[in-house]
Amino acid sequence: MPSTSRTAFAAAVTTMLAMGIIYLWGLFAGPIEAELGVAGPTLSLVPSAALVCFTAGALIYDRLLRSLPLSAYVALAFALAGGGHLLFGLAPSFATLFIGYGMLFSVGAGLGYGLALALASRAPDSLRSILISLTVSAFALSGVILAGLLPMVFAGMRASASFAVIGAALLVVGGVVLALTANTPSFAAAGSPDRTTGRGPFLSPLFFKLALAFFVFNYAGLMMVAHAVKLLASTGAPAGLAAAAPMALNLSYVAGSLLGGRLAEATDARRILAAIHAICAAGLLALLTASGAGASLAGVAAIGLVFGSGASVLPVLVGRYWGPERISQVYGAMMFAYGLAGLLAPWVAAVLFEGSGSYTLALLSALAACAVGAAASLTITPVDTSRPVSRHVEAT
């Protein structure tokens, strides 16, 4: 691999490790609530806004990446991410938390996620799937590593002071990424809409089938992100075992993202998506029927595997059907499915739990989504390399 490709890959992984801090909100929620004297329901508006703004950043990153010099884009992403933390850290209030973390940082994190994926997608054909898998896995690996380190690093420190330190660190990391990408060419303008079909990829049946699969994987995964600990506790699991649910979810996410891209390259879309839907259904059924905490934890781990694999499988499939040069554009638009799942899954699970006293209905809703996604995925046609990419999109 050329040296410029190696440094671009290093920049991608570094960016993902930095932006993965978005998954660590739970570590700071309690201290922030105590420092600001804000009620829990009010404070919950912040991570909700963060999810929406992260999705917005992921939706617009391709257009910005192709409109700005690469150095300006990197500076913008890290300035938003670091500056958002610093805003709350230096002037702590609910308003600066909402604007700084809930909006500025989260848009920056979405832009950073897109940047990392775009850099990994530029790899040679023989390495693209594995580098995408490694890059995506770094996003969750960041949560695993930092979840163990940050409580020790920030012990005894006010939440706002912790945010100031994180903000400064993100700016430093941004400087590192700028140095790593100094010799990396900027991204060219996006291609024109499909000339054979007369439409862009976002109106094709294939796009919606892949987006539906992505929604299913994220719906199940984000439900576990929000409710896995409470779900295991509701089954009578010991507190220590229930608290292990996020670790099981994140480690399985890393494993899924590492394996998914390579498996997607080795088989066709129907087989890989059918397999992931089957694992998702198995995990949900384990949670629905488990008689012990161990089986429930295994169900959480299975869904973590699904959650992670979707993040690396979908970019590879997008590259297969639309070409590697359009991965950023098409997968970026597909992130709307992540945002929709993030808005619905935690809320639906909470409402159904409050109404019924158990997570049965919430898990059944995910299982129903899984069945619909699997049925749609089975109608996707394999790639025929004798025909142009546009014909695949039109025929699928």
Short mmCIF file of C-alpha atoms in Angstrom, two decimals:
data_model
loop_
_atom_site.label_atom_id
_atom_site.label_comp_id
_atom_site.label_asym_id
_atom_site.label_seq_id
_atom_site.Cartn_x
_atom_site.Cartn_y
_atom_site.Cartn_z
CA MET A 1 0.00 0.00 0.00
CA PRO A 2 1.47 3.43 -0.97
CA SER A 3 2.63 5.66 1.88
CA THR A 4 -0.14 8.20 1.15
CA SER A 5 -2.72 5.42 1.49
CA ARG A 6 -1.18 4.32 4.78
CA THR A 7 -1.28 7.83 6.22
CA ALA A 8 -4.85 8.32 4.96
CA PHE A 9 -5.87 5.08 6.69
CA ALA A 10 -4.13 6.21 9.88
CA ALA A 11 -6.07 9.48 9.65
CA ALA A 12 -9.33 7.56 9.18
CA VAL A 13 -8.78 5.38 12.24
CA THR A 14 -7.60 8.33 14.35
CA THR A 15 -10.71 10.30 13.39
CA MET A 16 -13.03 7.41 14.21
CA LEU A 17 -11.37 6.87 17.60
CA ALA A 18 -11.84 10.56 18.40
CA MET A 19 -15.46 10.85 17.25
CA GLY A 20 -16.46 7.59 18.96
CA ILE A 21 -16.58 9.56 22.19
CA ILE A 22 -20.20 10.32 21.26
CA TYR A 23 -21.09 6.90 22.71
CA LEU A 24 -19.84 7.92 26.17
CA TRP A 25 -22.61 10.34 27.09
CA GLY A 26 -23.81 7.94 29.80
CA LEU A 27 -20.56 8.40 31.75
CA PHE A 28 -21.22 12.13 32.12
CA ALA A 29 -25.02 12.30 32.36
CA GLY A 30 -25.15 11.85 36.16
CA PRO A 31 -22.35 14.32 36.98
CA ILE A 32 -23.79 16.90 34.57
CA GLU A 33 -27.25 16.54 36.12
CA ALA A 34 -25.76 17.14 39.56
CA GLU A 35 -23.56 20.06 38.46
CA LEU A 36 -26.28 21.93 36.60
CA GLY A 37 -29.22 20.90 38.78
CA VAL A 38 -31.19 19.91 35.69
CA ALA A 39 -33.89 17.23 35.86
CA GLY A 40 -33.24 13.97 34.05
CA PRO A 41 -36.06 14.35 31.48
CA THR A 42 -34.80 17.81 30.53
CA LEU A 43 -31.20 16.62 30.30
CA SER A 44 -32.29 13.77 28.01
CA LEU A 45 -33.02 16.37 25.34
CA VAL A 46 -29.27 16.77 24.88
CA PRO A 47 -28.42 13.23 23.68
CA SER A 48 -31.57 13.25 21.55
CA ALA A 49 -30.40 16.44 19.85
CA ALA A 50 -26.92 14.94 19.54
CA LEU A 51 -28.25 11.94 17.65
CA VAL A 52 -30.23 14.13 15.25
CA CYS A 53 -27.24 16.41 14.64
CA PHE A 54 -24.83 13.50 14.21
CA THR A 55 -27.15 12.12 11.55
CA ALA A 56 -27.37 15.56 9.92
CA GLY A 57 -23.57 15.74 9.77
CA ALA A 58 -23.42 12.26 8.23
CA LEU A 59 -26.04 13.25 5.65
CA ILE A 60 -24.24 16.38 4.47
CA TYR A 61 -20.63 15.25 4.74
CA ASP A 62 -20.28 14.06 1.16
CA ARG A 63 -21.39 17.37 -0.32
CA LEU A 64 -19.06 19.32 1.98
CA LEU A 65 -16.17 16.93 1.43
CA ARG A 66 -16.44 17.45 -2.33
CA SER A 67 -16.88 21.22 -2.04
CA LEU A 68 -14.06 22.11 0.38
CA PRO A 69 -10.32 21.54 0.33
CA LEU A 70 -9.58 18.49 2.47
CA SER A 71 -7.62 20.53 5.02
CA ALA A 72 -10.55 22.94 5.45
CA TYR A 73 -12.96 20.04 5.91
CA VAL A 74 -10.75 18.40 8.57
CA ALA A 75 -10.39 21.71 10.38
CA LEU A 76 -14.15 22.29 10.30
CA ALA A 77 -15.02 18.82 11.64
CA PHE A 78 -12.58 18.98 14.56
CA ALA A 79 -13.29 22.65 15.31
CA LEU A 80 -16.98 21.79 15.74
CA ALA A 81 -16.23 18.67 17.78
CA GLY A 82 -13.62 20.25 20.03
CA GLY A 83 -15.24 23.67 20.17
CA GLY A 84 -18.58 22.18 21.17
CA HIS A 85 -17.00 20.52 24.21
CA LEU A 86 -15.04 23.66 25.08
CA LEU A 87 -18.16 25.83 24.92
CA PHE A 88 -19.76 23.89 27.78
CA GLY A 89 -16.45 23.29 29.56
CA LEU A 90 -15.56 26.99 29.77
CA ALA A 91 -19.08 28.38 30.29
CA PRO A 92 -21.16 25.60 31.88
CA SER A 93 -24.93 25.93 31.55
CA PHE A 94 -27.73 23.88 30.06
CA ALA A 95 -27.81 26.21 27.03
CA THR A 96 -24.10 25.80 26.28
CA LEU A 97 -24.38 22.03 26.82
CA PHE A 98 -27.29 21.79 24.39
CA ILE A 99 -25.64 24.00 21.77
CA GLY A 100 -22.07 22.85 22.32
CA TYR A 101 -22.49 19.10 22.76
CA GLY A 102 -25.99 18.48 21.44
CA MET A 103 -25.43 20.45 18.25
CA LEU A 104 -21.88 21.58 17.41
CA PHE A 105 -19.94 18.54 18.61
CA SER A 106 -22.47 16.12 17.15
CA VAL A 107 -22.47 17.69 13.70
CA GLY A 108 -18.67 17.61 13.84
CA ALA A 109 -18.77 13.94 14.85
CA GLY A 110 -21.02 13.15 11.88
CA LEU A 111 -18.64 14.99 9.57
CA GLY A 112 -15.70 13.14 11.10
CA TYR A 113 -17.41 9.76 10.67
CA GLY A 114 -18.00 10.56 7.02
CA LEU A 115 -14.42 11.73 6.53
CA ALA A 116 -13.03 8.50 7.99
CA LEU A 117 -15.27 6.35 5.82
CA ALA A 118 -14.39 8.35 2.69
CA LEU A 119 -10.66 7.99 3.35
CA ALA A 120 -10.97 4.23 3.89
CA SER A 121 -13.10 3.89 0.73
CA ARG A 122 -10.22 5.24 -1.36
CA ALA A 123 -8.13 2.14 -0.65
CA PRO A 124 -7.14 -0.22 -3.49
CA ASP A 125 -9.79 -2.77 -4.44
CA SER A 126 -7.97 -5.64 -2.75
CA LEU A 127 -7.84 -3.81 0.59
CA ARG A 128 -10.99 -1.69 0.57
CA SER A 129 -13.34 -4.01 2.47
CA ILE A 130 -10.86 -4.81 5.25
CA LEU A 131 -9.85 -1.16 5.69
CA ILE A 132 -13.49 -0.07 5.83
CA SER A 133 -14.11 -2.78 8.44
CA LEU A 134 -11.12 -1.72 10.53
CA THR A 135 -12.09 1.95 10.29
CA VAL A 136 -15.71 1.40 11.28
CA SER A 137 -14.69 -0.87 14.17
CA ALA A 138 -12.56 1.95 15.59
CA PHE A 139 -15.72 3.98 16.20
CA ALA A 140 -17.03 1.44 18.72
CA LEU A 141 -13.59 0.41 19.96
CA SER A 142 -13.17 4.00 21.10
CA GLY A 143 -16.16 3.53 23.41
CA VAL A 144 -14.75 0.29 24.83
CA ILE A 145 -11.32 1.78 25.54
CA LEU A 146 -12.40 5.20 26.75
CA ALA A 147 -15.18 3.80 28.94
CA GLY A 148 -12.47 2.16 31.04
CA LEU A 149 -9.98 5.04 30.95
CA LEU A 150 -12.05 8.20 31.35
CA PRO A 151 -13.50 7.47 34.82
CA MET A 152 -9.92 7.19 36.11
CA VAL A 153 -8.64 10.21 34.17
CA PHE A 154 -11.47 12.47 35.31
CA ALA A 155 -11.87 11.15 38.85
CA GLY A 156 -12.84 14.03 41.16
CA MET A 157 -13.17 16.49 38.29
CA ARG A 158 -16.31 18.50 37.57
CA ALA A 159 -18.16 17.44 34.43
CA SER A 160 -17.60 20.83 32.80
CA ALA A 161 -13.85 20.63 33.45
CA SER A 162 -13.82 17.16 31.89
CA PHE A 163 -15.51 18.55 28.80
CA ALA A 164 -12.90 21.31 28.56
CA VAL A 165 -10.11 18.72 28.63
CA ILE A 166 -11.87 16.57 26.00
CA GLY A 167 -12.42 19.63 23.80
CA ALA A 168 -8.76 20.59 23.93
CA ALA A 169 -7.77 16.97 23.22
CA LEU A 170 -10.04 16.86 20.16
CA LEU A 171 -8.39 19.99 18.77
CA VAL A 172 -4.98 18.39 19.23
CA VAL A 173 -6.17 15.21 17.48
CA GLY A 174 -7.51 17.41 14.69
CA GLY A 175 -4.01 18.80 14.22
CA VAL A 176 -2.67 15.25 13.98
CA VAL A 177 -5.25 14.35 11.33
CA LEU A 178 -4.40 17.53 9.40
CA ALA A 179 -0.75 16.46 9.38
CA LEU A 180 -1.60 12.91 8.30
CA THR A 181 -3.73 14.14 5.40
CA ALA A 182 -1.37 16.91 4.28
CA ASN A 183 -0.45 15.03 1.09
CA THR A 184 -3.87 13.43 0.54
CA PRO A 185 -5.73 14.82 -2.51
CA SER A 186 -9.08 16.48 -1.94
CA PHE A 187 -12.20 14.69 -3.11
CA ALA A 188 -13.54 15.33 -6.60
CA ALA A 189 -17.05 16.56 -7.27
CA ALA A 190 -19.71 13.84 -7.14
CA GLY A 191 -20.75 12.09 -10.32
CA SER A 192 -23.94 12.96 -12.16
CA PRO A 193 -27.19 11.05 -11.66
CA ASP A 194 -27.50 7.68 -13.35
CA ARG A 195 -27.70 8.32 -17.10
CA THR A 196 -29.22 4.96 -17.96
CA THR A 197 -32.14 5.18 -15.57
CA GLY A 198 -32.39 8.96 -15.66
CA ARG A 199 -32.39 9.13 -11.86
CA GLY A 200 -29.96 9.24 -8.97
CA PRO A 201 -29.38 6.25 -6.69
CA PHE A 202 -31.70 7.60 -4.00
CA LEU A 203 -34.84 6.88 -6.04
CA SER A 204 -33.95 3.29 -6.88
CA PRO A 205 -35.63 0.27 -5.24
CA LEU A 206 -32.17 -1.07 -4.38
CA PHE A 207 -31.36 2.00 -2.30
CA PHE A 208 -34.53 1.60 -0.24
CA LYS A 209 -33.97 -2.14 0.26
CA LEU A 210 -30.45 -1.58 1.55
CA ALA A 211 -31.60 1.38 3.66
CA LEU A 212 -34.36 -0.78 5.16
CA ALA A 213 -31.81 -3.44 6.14
CA PHE A 214 -29.61 -0.73 7.66
CA PHE A 215 -32.62 0.61 9.60
CA VAL A 216 -33.37 -2.86 11.00
CA PHE A 217 -29.81 -3.44 12.19
CA ASN A 218 -29.66 0.01 13.81
CA TYR A 219 -33.15 -0.27 15.30
CA ALA A 220 -32.18 -3.44 17.16
CA GLY A 221 -28.74 -2.12 18.05
CA LEU A 222 -29.79 1.31 19.30
CA MET A 223 -32.58 -0.27 21.32
CA MET A 224 -29.87 -2.23 23.12
CA VAL A 225 -27.67 0.86 23.50
CA ALA A 226 -30.49 2.60 25.34
CA HIS A 227 -32.10 -0.29 27.20
CA ALA A 228 -29.80 -3.32 27.49
CA VAL A 229 -28.89 -2.73 31.15
CA LYS A 230 -32.50 -2.13 32.17
CA LEU A 231 -33.66 -5.06 30.04
CA LEU A 232 -31.31 -7.50 31.78
CA ALA A 233 -32.19 -6.05 35.17
CA SER A 234 -35.88 -6.62 34.41
CA THR A 235 -35.14 -10.34 33.94
CA GLY A 236 -33.69 -10.56 37.45
CA ALA A 237 -30.04 -10.49 36.37
CA PRO A 238 -27.55 -9.50 39.10
CA ALA A 239 -26.54 -5.85 38.93
CA GLY A 240 -22.97 -6.71 37.92
CA LEU A 241 -24.08 -8.91 35.04
CA ALA A 242 -26.63 -6.36 33.82
CA ALA A 243 -23.92 -3.69 33.87
CA ALA A 244 -21.83 -5.90 31.58
CA ALA A 245 -24.41 -5.55 28.80
CA PRO A 246 -22.85 -2.41 27.20
CA MET A 247 -19.44 -4.08 27.14
CA ALA A 248 -20.90 -7.20 25.48
CA LEU A 249 -22.73 -5.00 22.97
CA ASN A 250 -19.68 -2.91 22.08
CA LEU A 251 -17.22 -5.81 21.87
CA SER A 252 -19.64 -7.68 19.60
CA TYR A 253 -20.06 -4.49 17.55
CA VAL A 254 -16.30 -4.41 17.01
CA ALA A 255 -16.26 -8.09 16.00
CA GLY A 256 -19.18 -7.59 13.61
CA SER A 257 -17.65 -4.55 11.96
CA LEU A 258 -14.31 -6.35 11.54
CA LEU A 259 -15.90 -9.41 9.96
CA GLY A 260 -18.76 -7.85 8.02
CA GLY A 261 -16.87 -6.08 5.25
CA ARG A 262 -14.80 -9.11 4.30
CA LEU A 263 -17.82 -11.42 4.35
CA ALA A 264 -19.79 -8.96 2.20
CA GLU A 265 -16.98 -9.03 -0.33
CA ALA A 266 -16.91 -12.83 -0.36
CA THR A 267 -20.61 -13.43 -1.00
CA ASP A 268 -23.64 -11.78 -2.61
CA ALA A 269 -25.92 -9.21 -1.01
CA ARG A 270 -28.84 -11.58 -0.45
CA ARG A 271 -26.76 -14.13 1.43
CA ILE A 272 -24.94 -11.70 3.69
CA LEU A 273 -28.06 -9.66 4.50
CA ALA A 274 -30.11 -12.83 5.09
CA ALA A 275 -27.41 -14.08 7.47
CA ILE A 276 -27.34 -10.80 9.42
CA HIS A 277 -31.14 -10.70 9.66
CA ALA A 278 -31.08 -14.31 10.90
CA ILE A 279 -28.55 -13.46 13.63
CA CYS A 280 -30.67 -10.44 14.57
CA ALA A 281 -33.78 -12.60 14.86
CA ALA A 282 -31.87 -15.19 16.91
CA GLY A 283 -30.66 -12.50 19.31
CA LEU A 284 -34.14 -11.05 19.72
CA LEU A 285 -35.65 -14.52 20.26
CA ALA A 286 -32.98 -15.26 22.86
CA LEU A 287 -34.02 -12.13 24.74
CA LEU A 288 -37.70 -13.00 24.41
CA THR A 289 -37.36 -16.60 25.60
CA ALA A 290 -34.28 -16.56 27.83
CA SER A 291 -34.74 -18.21 31.21
CA GLY A 292 -31.44 -16.93 32.59
CA ALA A 293 -29.29 -13.84 32.57
CA GLY A 294 -26.53 -15.58 30.62
CA ALA A 295 -28.84 -16.31 27.70
CA SER A 296 -30.05 -12.69 27.75
CA LEU A 297 -26.47 -11.44 27.66
CA ALA A 298 -25.82 -13.74 24.68
CA GLY A 299 -28.84 -12.19 22.95
CA VAL A 300 -27.43 -8.70 23.54
CA ALA A 301 -24.08 -9.84 22.14
CA ALA A 302 -25.77 -11.26 19.02
CA ILE A 303 -27.48 -7.94 18.38
CA GLY A 304 -24.16 -6.14 18.91
CA LEU A 305 -22.72 -8.37 16.17
CA VAL A 306 -25.59 -7.31 13.88
CA PHE A 307 -25.21 -3.64 14.82
CA GLY A 308 -21.51 -3.64 13.96
CA SER A 309 -21.70 -5.75 10.84
CA GLY A 310 -24.25 -3.43 9.25
CA ALA A 311 -21.81 -0.52 9.55
CA SER A 312 -19.18 -2.31 7.43
CA VAL A 313 -21.38 -4.45 5.17
CA LEU A 314 -23.49 -1.61 3.78
CA PRO A 315 -20.57 0.52 2.47
CA VAL A 316 -19.12 -2.55 0.73
CA LEU A 317 -22.48 -3.33 -0.89
CA VAL A 318 -22.91 0.28 -1.95
CA GLY A 319 -19.49 0.13 -3.61
CA ARG A 320 -20.45 -3.08 -5.37
CA TYR A 321 -23.66 -1.70 -6.88
CA TRP A 322 -22.80 1.97 -7.46
CA GLY A 323 -19.01 1.87 -7.65
CA PRO A 324 -16.39 2.66 -4.96
CA GLU A 325 -16.21 6.31 -5.97
CA ARG A 326 -19.83 6.79 -4.84
CA ILE A 327 -19.64 5.03 -1.46
CA SER A 328 -19.43 8.34 0.41
CA GLN A 329 -22.35 9.87 -1.45
CA VAL A 330 -24.75 6.92 -1.33
CA TYR A 331 -23.87 5.57 2.13
CA GLY A 332 -23.94 9.12 3.50
CA ALA A 333 -27.54 9.49 2.32
CA MET A 334 -28.33 6.07 3.78
CA MET A 335 -27.44 7.39 7.23
CA PHE A 336 -31.00 8.75 7.44
CA ALA A 337 -31.93 5.17 8.37
CA TYR A 338 -29.56 5.35 11.34
CA GLY A 339 -31.11 8.61 12.49
CA LEU A 340 -34.66 7.29 12.12
CA ALA A 341 -33.77 4.15 14.07
CA GLY A 342 -32.14 6.24 16.76
CA LEU A 343 -35.22 8.41 17.16
CA LEU A 344 -37.66 5.50 17.21
CA ALA A 345 -35.96 2.57 18.94
CA PRO A 346 -35.20 4.06 22.40
CA TRP A 347 -38.55 5.87 22.53
CA VAL A 348 -40.66 2.91 21.35
CA ALA A 349 -38.94 0.59 23.83
CA ALA A 350 -39.48 3.05 26.69
CA VAL A 351 -43.15 3.62 25.89
CA LEU A 352 -43.91 -0.08 25.49
CA PHE A 353 -42.03 -0.95 28.69
CA GLU A 354 -43.89 1.69 30.68
CA GLY A 355 -47.22 0.48 29.30
CA SER A 356 -46.70 -3.25 29.77
CA GLY A 357 -44.06 -3.59 32.47
CA SER A 358 -41.78 -5.71 30.26
CA TYR A 359 -39.72 -5.47 27.11
CA THR A 360 -41.66 -8.19 25.28
CA LEU A 361 -43.59 -5.84 23.00
CA ALA A 362 -40.48 -3.77 22.27
CA LEU A 363 -38.54 -6.87 21.27
CA LEU A 364 -41.45 -8.07 19.15
CA SER A 365 -41.46 -4.72 17.32
CA ALA A 366 -37.79 -5.25 16.46
CA LEU A 367 -38.51 -8.83 15.39
CA ALA A 368 -41.29 -7.62 13.08
CA ALA A 369 -38.95 -5.05 11.54
CA CYS A 370 -36.40 -7.83 11.09
CA ALA A 371 -38.90 -9.98 9.20
CA VAL A 372 -39.81 -7.11 6.85
CA GLY A 373 -36.15 -6.26 6.24
CA ALA A 374 -35.25 -9.88 5.54
CA ALA A 375 -38.09 -10.27 3.05
CA ALA A 376 -37.00 -7.13 1.18
CA SER A 377 -33.33 -8.17 1.18
CA LEU A 378 -34.14 -11.53 -0.39
CA THR A 379 -35.42 -9.72 -3.51
CA ILE A 380 -32.05 -8.04 -4.21
CA THR A 381 -30.41 -9.38 -7.37
CA PRO A 382 -26.73 -10.32 -7.41
CA VAL A 383 -24.26 -8.16 -9.31
CA ASP A 384 -23.77 -9.15 -12.94
CA THR A 385 -20.35 -7.83 -13.89
CA SER A 386 -21.24 -7.99 -17.60
CA ARG A 387 -23.64 -5.07 -17.16
CA PRO A 388 -23.01 -1.45 -16.12
CA VAL A 389 -23.63 -0.52 -12.50
CA SER A 390 -26.64 1.56 -13.52
CA ARG A 391 -28.33 -1.59 -14.87
CA HIS A 392 -27.92 -3.33 -11.53
CA VAL A 393 -29.66 -0.45 -9.80
CA GLU A 394 -32.46 -0.34 -12.35
CA ALA A 395 -33.08 -4.09 -12.27
CA THR A 396 -33.02 -4.52 -8.52
#
